[in-house]
Amino acid sequence: MTTASCARPTVAIPAAGRRRFLLAIALVLAGLAAQCRGQGGTSHQDALAACTALLKAAETPPQMRATILFTRGRHAYLLEDHGKAIADFDQSVKLNPRNVQAYYNRGLTLR
């Protein structure tokens, strides 16, 4: 009996290509971050989607993840999706218990 390997295939990328690839990824993530913050006239719905994409796109440190969750919670609150807003504020507080804004906004949402 044979077993299938679950290893990911690897592709050799030349150093110059890797730099361009990483730069492209950085630019995409920077654009998503700007949209997540609601810059450039981004609607709350689009900003919420950008925050979600950022959370899925890369491993982020807990502090940054807490900020993204807080921001997504604000957009959900402004869209009157209070259940989603509270869930995001709760996750943000778990990652950064000193985030006073998350506590405050959670309280506003519960009113």
mmCIF file with all atom_site columns, C-alpha atoms in Angstrom:
data_model
loop_
_atom_site.group_PDB
_atom_site.id
_atom_site.type_symbol
_atom_site.label_atom_id
_atom_site.label_alt_id
_atom_site.label_comp_id
_atom_site.label_asym_id
_atom_site.label_entity_id
_atom_site.label_seq_id
_atom_site.pdbx_PDB_ins_code
_atom_site.Cartn_x
_atom_site.Cartn_y
_atom_site.Cartn_z
_atom_site.occupancy
_atom_site.B_iso_or_equiv
_atom_site.pdbx_formal_charge
_atom_site.auth_seq_id
_atom_site.auth_comp_id
_atom_site.auth_asym_id
_atom_site.auth_atom_id
_atom_site.pdbx_PDB_model_num
ATOM 1   C CA . MET A 1 1   ? 0.000   0.000  0.000  1.00 0.00 ? 1   MET A CA 1
ATOM 2   C CA . THR A 1 2   ? 1.301   3.484  -0.871 1.00 0.00 ? 2   THR A CA 1
ATOM 3   C CA . THR A 1 3   ? 0.643   6.678  0.996  1.00 0.00 ? 3   THR A CA 1
ATOM 4   C CA . ALA A 1 4   ? 0.168   10.068 -0.597 1.00 0.00 ? 4   ALA A CA 1
ATOM 5   C CA . SER A 1 5   ? 2.497   12.843 0.397  1.00 0.00 ? 5   SER A CA 1
ATOM 6   C CA . CYS A 1 6   ? 0.936   16.015 1.737  1.00 0.00 ? 6   CYS A CA 1
ATOM 7   C CA . ALA A 1 7   ? 4.047   18.116 1.186  1.00 0.00 ? 7   ALA A CA 1
ATOM 8   C CA . ARG A 1 8   ? 3.588   21.351 -0.715 1.00 0.00 ? 8   ARG A CA 1
ATOM 9   C CA . PRO A 1 9   ? 5.387   21.527 -4.020 1.00 0.00 ? 9   PRO A CA 1
ATOM 10  C CA . THR A 1 10  ? 8.188   24.050 -4.084 1.00 0.00 ? 10  THR A CA 1
ATOM 11  C CA . VAL A 1 11  ? 9.104   26.327 -6.921 1.00 0.00 ? 11  VAL A CA 1
ATOM 12  C CA . ALA A 1 12  ? 12.496  27.941 -7.209 1.00 0.00 ? 12  ALA A CA 1
ATOM 13  C CA . ILE A 1 13  ? 12.111  31.695 -7.729 1.00 0.00 ? 13  ILE A CA 1
ATOM 14  C CA . PRO A 1 14  ? 15.184  33.741 -8.620 1.00 0.00 ? 14  PRO A CA 1
ATOM 15  C CA . ALA A 1 15  ? 16.160  36.390 -6.025 1.00 0.00 ? 15  ALA A CA 1
ATOM 16  C CA . ALA A 1 16  ? 15.116  39.309 -8.254 1.00 0.00 ? 16  ALA A CA 1
ATOM 17  C CA . GLY A 1 17  ? 11.740  37.652 -8.851 1.00 0.00 ? 17  GLY A CA 1
ATOM 18  C CA . ARG A 1 18  ? 11.283  37.075 -5.131 1.00 0.00 ? 18  ARG A CA 1
ATOM 19  C CA . ARG A 1 19  ? 11.872  40.761 -4.400 1.00 0.00 ? 19  ARG A CA 1
ATOM 20  C CA . ARG A 1 20  ? 9.291   41.802 -6.992 1.00 0.00 ? 20  ARG A CA 1
ATOM 21  C CA . PHE A 1 21  ? 6.835   39.220 -5.683 1.00 0.00 ? 21  PHE A CA 1
ATOM 22  C CA . LEU A 1 22  ? 7.271   40.387 -2.072 1.00 0.00 ? 22  LEU A CA 1
ATOM 23  C CA . LEU A 1 23  ? 6.928   44.019 -3.140 1.00 0.00 ? 23  LEU A CA 1
ATOM 24  C CA . ALA A 1 24  ? 3.699   43.182 -4.970 1.00 0.00 ? 24  ALA A CA 1
ATOM 25  C CA . ILE A 1 25  ? 2.337   41.396 -1.888 1.00 0.00 ? 25  ILE A CA 1
ATOM 26  C CA . ALA A 1 26  ? 3.316   44.375 0.301  1.00 0.00 ? 26  ALA A CA 1
ATOM 27  C CA . LEU A 1 27  ? 1.510   46.763 -2.038 1.00 0.00 ? 27  LEU A CA 1
ATOM 28  C CA . VAL A 1 28  ? -1.630  44.616 -2.031 1.00 0.00 ? 28  VAL A CA 1
ATOM 29  C CA . LEU A 1 29  ? -1.599  44.417 1.774  1.00 0.00 ? 29  LEU A CA 1
ATOM 30  C CA . ALA A 1 30  ? -1.015  48.183 2.053  1.00 0.00 ? 30  ALA A CA 1
ATOM 31  C CA . GLY A 1 31  ? -4.001  48.795 -0.230 1.00 0.00 ? 31  GLY A CA 1
ATOM 32  C CA . LEU A 1 32  ? -6.163  46.458 1.852  1.00 0.00 ? 32  LEU A CA 1
ATOM 33  C CA . ALA A 1 33  ? -5.040  48.223 5.036  1.00 0.00 ? 33  ALA A CA 1
ATOM 34  C CA . ALA A 1 34  ? -6.045  51.616 3.602  1.00 0.00 ? 34  ALA A CA 1
ATOM 35  C CA . GLN A 1 35  ? -9.438  50.232 2.579  1.00 0.00 ? 35  GLN A CA 1
ATOM 36  C CA . CYS A 1 36  ? -9.869  48.594 5.999  1.00 0.00 ? 36  CYS A CA 1
ATOM 37  C CA . ARG A 1 37  ? -9.343  52.005 7.617  1.00 0.00 ? 37  ARG A CA 1
ATOM 38  C CA . GLY A 1 38  ? -12.002 53.434 5.279  1.00 0.00 ? 38  GLY A CA 1
ATOM 39  C CA . GLN A 1 39  ? -9.643  55.741 3.420  1.00 0.00 ? 39  GLN A CA 1
ATOM 40  C CA . GLY A 1 40  ? -10.379 57.108 -0.018 1.00 0.00 ? 40  GLY A CA 1
ATOM 41  C CA . GLY A 1 41  ? -14.143 57.120 0.301  1.00 0.00 ? 41  GLY A CA 1
ATOM 42  C CA . THR A 1 42  ? -14.354 53.371 0.897  1.00 0.00 ? 42  THR A CA 1
ATOM 43  C CA . SER A 1 43  ? -17.850 52.287 1.920  1.00 0.00 ? 43  SER A CA 1
ATOM 44  C CA . HIS A 1 44  ? -18.279 50.560 5.277  1.00 0.00 ? 44  HIS A CA 1
ATOM 45  C CA . GLN A 1 45  ? -19.219 47.346 3.477  1.00 0.00 ? 45  GLN A CA 1
ATOM 46  C CA . ASP A 1 46  ? -16.043 47.436 1.356  1.00 0.00 ? 46  ASP A CA 1
ATOM 47  C CA . ALA A 1 47  ? -13.944 48.395 4.389  1.00 0.00 ? 47  ALA A CA 1
ATOM 48  C CA . LEU A 1 48  ? -15.364 45.455 6.335  1.00 0.00 ? 48  LEU A CA 1
ATOM 49  C CA . ALA A 1 49  ? -14.473 43.115 3.450  1.00 0.00 ? 49  ALA A CA 1
ATOM 50  C CA . ALA A 1 50  ? -10.952 44.566 3.271  1.00 0.00 ? 50  ALA A CA 1
ATOM 51  C CA . CYS A 1 51  ? -10.441 44.009 7.014  1.00 0.00 ? 51  CYS A CA 1
ATOM 52  C CA . THR A 1 52  ? -11.611 40.407 6.626  1.00 0.00 ? 52  THR A CA 1
ATOM 53  C CA . ALA A 1 53  ? -9.222  39.906 3.697  1.00 0.00 ? 53  ALA A CA 1
ATOM 54  C CA . LEU A 1 54  ? -6.357  41.297 5.789  1.00 0.00 ? 54  LEU A CA 1
ATOM 55  C CA . LEU A 1 55  ? -7.135  38.890 8.608  1.00 0.00 ? 55  LEU A CA 1
ATOM 56  C CA . LYS A 1 56  ? -7.082  35.976 6.143  1.00 0.00 ? 56  LYS A CA 1
ATOM 57  C CA . ALA A 1 57  ? -4.139  37.167 4.030  1.00 0.00 ? 57  ALA A CA 1
ATOM 58  C CA . ALA A 1 58  ? -1.218  36.925 6.384  1.00 0.00 ? 58  ALA A CA 1
ATOM 59  C CA . GLU A 1 59  ? -0.004  35.927 9.788  1.00 0.00 ? 59  GLU A CA 1
ATOM 60  C CA . THR A 1 60  ? -0.183  39.123 11.769 1.00 0.00 ? 60  THR A CA 1
ATOM 61  C CA . PRO A 1 61  ? 1.103   39.848 15.275 1.00 0.00 ? 61  PRO A CA 1
ATOM 62  C CA . PRO A 1 62  ? -1.625  39.807 17.956 1.00 0.00 ? 62  PRO A CA 1
ATOM 63  C CA . GLN A 1 63  ? -1.440  43.598 18.466 1.00 0.00 ? 63  GLN A CA 1
ATOM 64  C CA . MET A 1 64  ? -2.033  44.277 14.757 1.00 0.00 ? 64  MET A CA 1
ATOM 65  C CA . ARG A 1 65  ? -4.730  41.614 14.575 1.00 0.00 ? 65  ARG A CA 1
ATOM 66  C CA . ALA A 1 66  ? -6.473  43.288 17.535 1.00 0.00 ? 66  ALA A CA 1
ATOM 67  C CA . THR A 1 67  ? -6.414  46.619 15.686 1.00 0.00 ? 67  THR A CA 1
ATOM 68  C CA . ILE A 1 68  ? -7.830  45.076 12.505 1.00 0.00 ? 68  ILE A CA 1
ATOM 69  C CA . LEU A 1 69  ? -10.593 43.347 14.493 1.00 0.00 ? 69  LEU A CA 1
ATOM 70  C CA . PHE A 1 70  ? -11.418 46.610 16.283 1.00 0.00 ? 70  PHE A CA 1
ATOM 71  C CA . THR A 1 71  ? -11.591 48.468 12.960 1.00 0.00 ? 71  THR A CA 1
ATOM 72  C CA . ARG A 1 72  ? -13.766 45.761 11.410 1.00 0.00 ? 72  ARG A CA 1
ATOM 73  C CA . GLY A 1 73  ? -16.009 45.934 14.488 1.00 0.00 ? 73  GLY A CA 1
ATOM 74  C CA . ARG A 1 74  ? -16.459 49.690 13.991 1.00 0.00 ? 74  ARG A CA 1
ATOM 75  C CA . HIS A 1 75  ? -17.506 49.163 10.381 1.00 0.00 ? 75  HIS A CA 1
ATOM 76  C CA . ALA A 1 76  ? -19.909 46.385 11.421 1.00 0.00 ? 76  ALA A CA 1
ATOM 77  C CA . TYR A 1 77  ? -21.371 48.707 14.087 1.00 0.00 ? 77  TYR A CA 1
ATOM 78  C CA . LEU A 1 78  ? -21.862 51.482 11.522 1.00 0.00 ? 78  LEU A CA 1
ATOM 79  C CA . LEU A 1 79  ? -23.604 48.952 9.260  1.00 0.00 ? 79  LEU A CA 1
ATOM 80  C CA . GLU A 1 80  ? -25.822 48.064 12.261 1.00 0.00 ? 80  GLU A CA 1
ATOM 81  C CA . ASP A 1 81  ? -24.553 44.473 12.353 1.00 0.00 ? 81  ASP A CA 1
ATOM 82  C CA . HIS A 1 82  ? -24.285 44.553 16.132 1.00 0.00 ? 82  HIS A CA 1
ATOM 83  C CA . GLY A 1 83  ? -23.689 40.831 16.621 1.00 0.00 ? 83  GLY A CA 1
ATOM 84  C CA . LYS A 1 84  ? -20.668 40.936 14.313 1.00 0.00 ? 84  LYS A CA 1
ATOM 85  C CA . ALA A 1 85  ? -19.425 44.150 15.931 1.00 0.00 ? 85  ALA A CA 1
ATOM 86  C CA . ILE A 1 86  ? -19.570 42.664 19.439 1.00 0.00 ? 86  ILE A CA 1
ATOM 87  C CA . ALA A 1 87  ? -17.807 39.481 18.290 1.00 0.00 ? 87  ALA A CA 1
ATOM 88  C CA . ASP A 1 88  ? -14.988 41.553 16.743 1.00 0.00 ? 88  ASP A CA 1
ATOM 89  C CA . PHE A 1 89  ? -14.680 43.812 19.809 1.00 0.00 ? 89  PHE A CA 1
ATOM 90  C CA . ASP A 1 90  ? -14.554 40.702 22.049 1.00 0.00 ? 90  ASP A CA 1
ATOM 91  C CA . GLN A 1 91  ? -11.764 39.155 19.960 1.00 0.00 ? 91  GLN A CA 1
ATOM 92  C CA . SER A 1 92  ? -9.890  42.451 19.910 1.00 0.00 ? 92  SER A CA 1
ATOM 93  C CA . VAL A 1 93  ? -10.032 42.690 23.718 1.00 0.00 ? 93  VAL A CA 1
ATOM 94  C CA . LYS A 1 94  ? -8.817  39.098 24.094 1.00 0.00 ? 94  LYS A CA 1
ATOM 95  C CA . LEU A 1 95  ? -5.764  39.909 21.975 1.00 0.00 ? 95  LEU A CA 1
ATOM 96  C CA . ASN A 1 96  ? -5.170  43.321 23.563 1.00 0.00 ? 96  ASN A CA 1
ATOM 97  C CA . PRO A 1 97  ? -6.845  43.698 26.981 1.00 0.00 ? 97  PRO A CA 1
ATOM 98  C CA . ARG A 1 98  ? -5.589  47.305 27.223 1.00 0.00 ? 98  ARG A CA 1
ATOM 99  C CA . ASN A 1 99  ? -7.586  48.440 24.181 1.00 0.00 ? 99  ASN A CA 1
ATOM 100 C CA . VAL A 1 100 ? -9.933  50.867 25.916 1.00 0.00 ? 100 VAL A CA 1
ATOM 101 C CA . GLN A 1 101 ? -11.607 51.808 22.622 1.00 0.00 ? 101 GLN A CA 1
ATOM 102 C CA . ALA A 1 102 ? -12.713 48.213 22.065 1.00 0.00 ? 102 ALA A CA 1
ATOM 103 C CA . TYR A 1 103 ? -14.347 48.104 25.515 1.00 0.00 ? 103 TYR A CA 1
ATOM 104 C CA . TYR A 1 104 ? -15.997 51.481 24.927 1.00 0.00 ? 104 TYR A CA 1
ATOM 105 C CA . ASN A 1 105 ? -17.325 50.560 21.479 1.00 0.00 ? 105 ASN A CA 1
ATOM 106 C CA . ARG A 1 106 ? -18.547 47.207 22.783 1.00 0.00 ? 106 ARG A CA 1
ATOM 107 C CA . GLY A 1 107 ? -20.523 49.109 25.436 1.00 0.00 ? 107 GLY A CA 1
ATOM 108 C CA . LEU A 1 108 ? -21.982 51.463 22.821 1.00 0.00 ? 108 LEU A CA 1
ATOM 109 C CA . THR A 1 109 ? -23.028 48.482 20.732 1.00 0.00 ? 109 THR A CA 1
ATOM 110 C CA . LEU A 1 110 ? -24.768 46.814 23.665 1.00 0.00 ? 110 LEU A CA 1
ATOM 111 C CA . ARG A 1 111 ? -26.879 49.917 24.402 1.00 0.00 ? 111 ARG A CA 1
#
